[in-house]
GROMACS .gro file of C-alpha atoms in nm:
model
  215
    1MET     CA    1  -1.824  -0.582   6.965
    2SER     CA    2  -2.122  -0.386   7.076
    3GLN     CA    3  -2.450  -0.414   6.889
    4GLU     CA    4  -2.393  -0.038   6.836
    5ALA     CA    5  -2.072  -0.078   6.708
    6ALA     CA    6  -2.158  -0.381   6.456
    7THR     CA    7  -2.460  -0.147   6.297
    8THR     CA    8  -2.252   0.170   6.347
    9THR     CA    9  -2.033   0.366   6.066
   10ARG     CA   10  -1.777   0.554   6.260
   11TRP     CA   11  -1.581   0.849   6.078
   12TRP     CA   12  -1.271   0.963   6.252
   13TRP     CA   13  -1.168   1.269   6.121
   14VAL     CA   14  -0.815   1.399   6.147
   15ARG     CA   15  -0.690   1.736   6.044
   16HIS     CA   16  -0.387   1.702   5.875
   17ALA     CA   17  -0.014   1.815   6.036
   18PRO     CA   18   0.079   2.201   6.034
   19VAL     CA   19   0.206   2.394   5.732
   20THR     CA   20   0.502   2.579   5.843
   21SER     CA   21   0.685   2.677   5.545
   22GLU     CA   22   0.445   2.937   5.408
   23GLY     CA   23   0.542   3.217   5.637
   24GLY     CA   24   0.209   3.333   5.730
   25ARG     CA   25   0.075   3.319   5.365
   26ILE     CA   26  -0.275   3.172   5.287
   27TYR     CA   27  -0.265   2.848   5.115
   28GLY     CA   28  -0.595   2.712   5.111
   29ALA     CA   29  -0.659   2.457   4.836
   30GLY     CA   30  -0.284   2.506   4.760
   31ASP     CA   31  -0.026   2.228   4.810
   32PRO     CA   32   0.242   2.281   5.049
   33PRO     CA   33   0.427   2.001   5.236
   34ALA     CA   34   0.313   1.919   5.580
   35ASP     CA   35   0.548   1.938   5.906
   36VAL     CA   36   0.563   1.593   6.052
   37SER     CA   37   0.825   1.611   6.319
   38ASP     CA   38   0.580   1.604   6.592
   39VAL     CA   39   0.671   1.271   6.678
   40GLU     CA   40   0.472   1.226   6.983
   41SER     CA   41   0.149   1.335   6.847
   42PHE     CA   42   0.165   1.082   6.575
   43SER     CA   43   0.247   0.818   6.804
   44GLY     CA   44  -0.074   0.929   7.014
   45LEU     CA   45  -0.270   0.905   6.708
   46ALA     CA   46  -0.128   0.525   6.609
   47ARG     CA   47  -0.247   0.411   6.968
   48LEU     CA   48  -0.597   0.622   6.952
   49LEU     CA   49  -0.713   0.538   6.603
   50PRO     CA   50  -0.880   0.221   6.525
   51ARG     CA   51  -0.745  -0.070   6.372
   52ASP     CA   52  -0.867  -0.265   6.031
   53ALA     CA   53  -0.990   0.106   5.923
   54VAL     CA   54  -1.084   0.225   5.571
   55TRP     CA   55  -0.833   0.490   5.502
   56VAL     CA   56  -0.938   0.849   5.274
   57THR     CA   57  -0.723   1.145   5.211
   58SER     CA   58  -0.769   1.467   5.034
   59HIS     CA   59  -0.574   1.468   4.738
   60LEU     CA   60  -0.333   1.727   4.885
   61GLN     CA   61   0.022   1.610   4.972
   62ARG     CA   62  -0.012   1.715   5.329
   63THR     CA   63  -0.312   1.479   5.430
   64HIS     CA   64  -0.094   1.192   5.252
   65GLN     CA   65   0.234   1.299   5.492
   66THR     CA   66   0.007   1.349   5.764
   67MET     CA   67  -0.142   0.931   5.725
   68ALA     CA   68   0.216   0.812   5.595
   69ALA     CA   69   0.383   0.942   5.962
   70VAL     CA   70   0.100   0.784   6.157
   71GLY     CA   71   0.242   0.456   6.001
   72ALA     CA   72   0.560   0.552   6.069
   73ALA     CA   73   0.461   0.593   6.471
   74GLY     CA   74   0.328   0.217   6.451
   75TYR     CA   75  -0.028   0.204   6.282
   76ALA     CA   76  -0.041  -0.084   6.065
   77LEU     CA   77  -0.138   0.108   5.746
   78PRO     CA   78  -0.338  -0.040   5.449
   79GLU     CA   79  -0.138  -0.121   5.117
   80VAL     CA   80  -0.001   0.167   4.907
   81GLY     CA   81  -0.290   0.243   4.668
   82THR     CA   82  -0.588   0.073   4.833
   83GLN     CA   83  -0.690   0.378   5.064
   84GLY     CA   84  -0.919   0.618   4.931
   85VAL     CA   85  -0.800   0.954   4.740
   86GLU     CA   86  -1.110   1.215   4.717
   87ILE     CA   87  -1.029   1.555   4.575
   88ASP     CA   88  -1.390   1.697   4.688
   89LEU     CA   89  -1.249   1.636   5.071
   90GLY     CA   90  -0.955   1.923   4.987
   91GLU     CA   91  -0.968   2.241   5.140
   92GLN     CA   92  -1.163   2.561   5.044
   93SER     CA   93  -1.008   2.749   4.758
   94PHE     CA   94  -0.925   3.099   4.836
   95GLY     CA   95  -0.865   3.144   4.492
   96GLU     CA   96  -0.617   3.476   4.414
   97LEU     CA   97  -0.599   3.527   4.806
   98GLN     CA   98  -0.369   3.229   4.831
   99GLY     CA   99  -0.006   3.313   4.861
  100ARG     CA  100  -0.112   3.679   4.988
  101PRO     CA  101  -0.007   3.734   5.387
  102ARG     CA  102  -0.242   3.644   5.635
  103HIS     CA  103  -0.216   3.974   5.827
  104GLU     CA  104  -0.277   4.174   5.484
  105ILE     CA  105  -0.605   4.057   5.425
  106PHE     CA  106  -0.704   4.050   5.779
  107ALA     CA  107  -0.638   4.445   5.790
  108THR     CA  108  -0.836   4.497   5.469
  109VAL     CA  109  -1.235   4.515   5.424
  110GLU     CA  110  -1.188   4.374   5.080
  111PHE     CA  111  -1.492   4.127   5.129
  112GLN     CA  112  -1.705   4.042   5.440
  113ARG     CA  113  -1.535   3.801   5.696
  114HIS     CA  114  -1.660   3.524   5.933
  115ARG     CA  115  -1.492   3.611   6.306
  116PHE     CA  116  -1.347   3.244   6.283
  117TRP     CA  117  -1.263   3.207   5.939
  118LEU     CA  118  -1.110   3.373   5.629
  119THR     CA  119  -1.465   3.469   5.446
  120ALA     CA  120  -1.812   3.474   5.520
  121PRO     CA  121  -1.983   3.126   5.461
  122GLU     CA  122  -2.156   3.249   5.143
  123VAL     CA  123  -1.868   3.485   5.036
  124ALA     CA  124  -1.650   3.356   4.728
  125PRO     CA  125  -1.286   3.544   4.697
  126PRO     CA  126  -1.206   3.596   4.334
  127GLY     CA  127  -1.065   3.290   4.173
  128GLY     CA  128  -1.242   3.076   4.482
  129GLU     CA  129  -1.519   2.907   4.633
  130SER     CA  130  -1.705   3.009   4.935
  131PHE     CA  131  -1.754   2.763   5.257
  132GLN     CA  132  -2.093   2.689   5.177
  133ASP     CA  133  -1.950   2.549   4.823
  134LEU     CA  134  -1.719   2.357   5.033
  135LEU     CA  135  -2.036   2.199   5.255
  136GLY     CA  136  -2.180   2.133   4.923
  137ARG     CA  137  -1.911   1.923   4.774
  138VAL     CA  138  -1.826   1.749   5.106
  139THR     CA  139  -2.192   1.658   5.188
  140PRO     CA  140  -2.191   1.400   4.881
  141VAL     CA  141  -1.885   1.231   4.929
  142VAL     CA  142  -1.969   1.175   5.313
  143GLU     CA  143  -2.295   0.999   5.217
  144ARG     CA  144  -2.133   0.832   4.949
  145LEU     CA  145  -1.890   0.659   5.174
  146THR     CA  146  -2.102   0.601   5.458
  147HIS     CA  147  -2.309   0.390   5.235
  148GLU     CA  148  -2.025   0.206   5.051
  149TYR     CA  149  -1.839   0.152   5.406
  150ALA     CA  150  -2.120   0.110   5.598
  151ARG     CA  151  -2.042  -0.069   5.956
  152ARG     CA  152  -1.688  -0.008   5.914
  153ASP     CA  153  -1.465   0.245   6.094
  154VAL     CA  154  -1.361   0.505   5.830
  155ILE     CA  155  -1.036   0.737   5.919
  156CYS     CA  156  -1.012   1.034   5.683
  157VAL     CA  157  -0.700   1.278   5.703
  158ALA     CA  158  -0.840   1.621   5.556
  159HIS     CA  159  -0.826   1.970   5.612
  160GLY     CA  160  -0.999   2.239   5.892
  161GLY     CA  161  -1.256   2.376   5.656
  162THR     CA  162  -1.346   2.010   5.562
  163ILE     CA  163  -1.411   1.860   5.863
  164ARG     CA  164  -1.634   2.175   5.957
  165ALA     CA  165  -1.831   2.089   5.684
  166ALA     CA  166  -1.870   1.764   5.794
  167LEU     CA  167  -1.983   1.865   6.135
  168ALA     CA  168  -2.236   2.091   5.940
  169HIS     CA  169  -2.397   1.819   5.775
  170ALA     CA  170  -2.405   1.561   6.061
  171LEU     CA  171  -2.548   1.801   6.294
  172ASP     CA  172  -2.765   1.974   6.002
  173ILE     CA  173  -2.661   2.331   6.125
  174PRO     CA  174  -2.589   2.645   5.928
  175ALA     CA  175  -2.212   2.695   5.783
  176ALA     CA  176  -2.192   3.014   5.970
  177LYS     CA  177  -2.235   2.819   6.278
  178ALA     CA  178  -1.998   2.524   6.178
  179LEU     CA  179  -1.726   2.784   6.154
  180HIS     CA  180  -1.768   2.841   6.526
  181PHE     CA  181  -1.595   2.485   6.563
  182GLN     CA  182  -1.189   2.475   6.688
  183ILE     CA  183  -1.011   2.209   6.474
  184ASP     CA  184  -0.655   2.169   6.524
  185ASN     CA  185  -0.381   2.033   6.325
  186LEU     CA  186  -0.335   1.644   6.414
  187SER     CA  187  -0.685   1.667   6.604
  188VAL     CA  188  -0.920   1.411   6.619
  189THR     CA  189  -1.295   1.462   6.553
  190ARG     CA  190  -1.529   1.150   6.503
  191ILE     CA  191  -1.884   1.121   6.365
  192ASP     CA  192  -2.080   0.811   6.409
  193HIS     CA  193  -2.371   0.754   6.151
  194HIS     CA  194  -2.655   0.553   6.292
  195PRO     CA  195  -2.876   0.358   6.038
  196ALA     CA  196  -3.261   0.332   6.071
  197GLU     CA  197  -3.362   0.068   6.284
  198GLU     CA  198  -3.681  -0.116   6.388
  199ASN     CA  199  -3.744   0.164   6.654
  200TRP     CA  200  -3.596   0.420   6.504
  201PRO     CA  201  -3.687   0.489   6.145
  202ASP     CA  202  -3.491   0.751   6.056
  203PRO     CA  203  -3.096   0.749   6.024
  204ALA     CA  204  -2.898   0.972   6.241
  205TRP     CA  205  -2.518   1.114   6.303
  206GLN     CA  206  -2.368   1.168   6.640
  207VAL     CA  207  -2.099   1.387   6.713
  208VAL     CA  208  -1.880   1.150   6.973
  209MET     CA  209  -1.572   1.407   7.018
  210VAL     CA  210  -1.469   1.719   6.829
  211ASN     CA  211  -1.091   1.852   6.819
  212ARG     CA  212  -0.930   1.583   7.046
  213ARG     CA  213  -0.564   1.575   7.056
  214PRO     CA  214  -0.400   1.257   7.043
  215ARG     CA  215  -0.143   1.327   7.354
   0.00000   0.00000   0.00000
């Protein structure tokens, strides 16, 4: 192991498997199941992801199902109950918009939208939260777990919004800019945390790869 690897905390963000049961409806923070039939992609993830890693998921079943499918493809997962479940890594809640057809929302001017997201980053739909709110709850979890699992590999199965929020935090960019990242289902985004060192007194985040497909 290189000196850099020995001191760096490496986050391997995996977006959950696709949701195909909602018929084009917005699900956001809802809890529909994932379609885990893409065996080839799960085999690719099993080969790509590091061993002896800490696993973290959100509380939503599609992240748990994705993790289990990586295990079924040949990755030796940690024992049941030893992986972390973090509610604050769940997807953005779109409130009253959840359950409504996407095409219906996209055709209206009910609220300000972002070109690559359902809402502008500062806009909270009725009964929901804004992307800026999501960033506000994801950041403390990332900082806490980076400290708790310093110098380890952390594999986090999460959501498109969550991973964009992690990129916004790492790069210290406005939330609106982070929404320009494409994060596909079952893709891997790696973000490394480098601690302060003798010649570098400030810790730093480094984005190693974004939206890498496992095949």
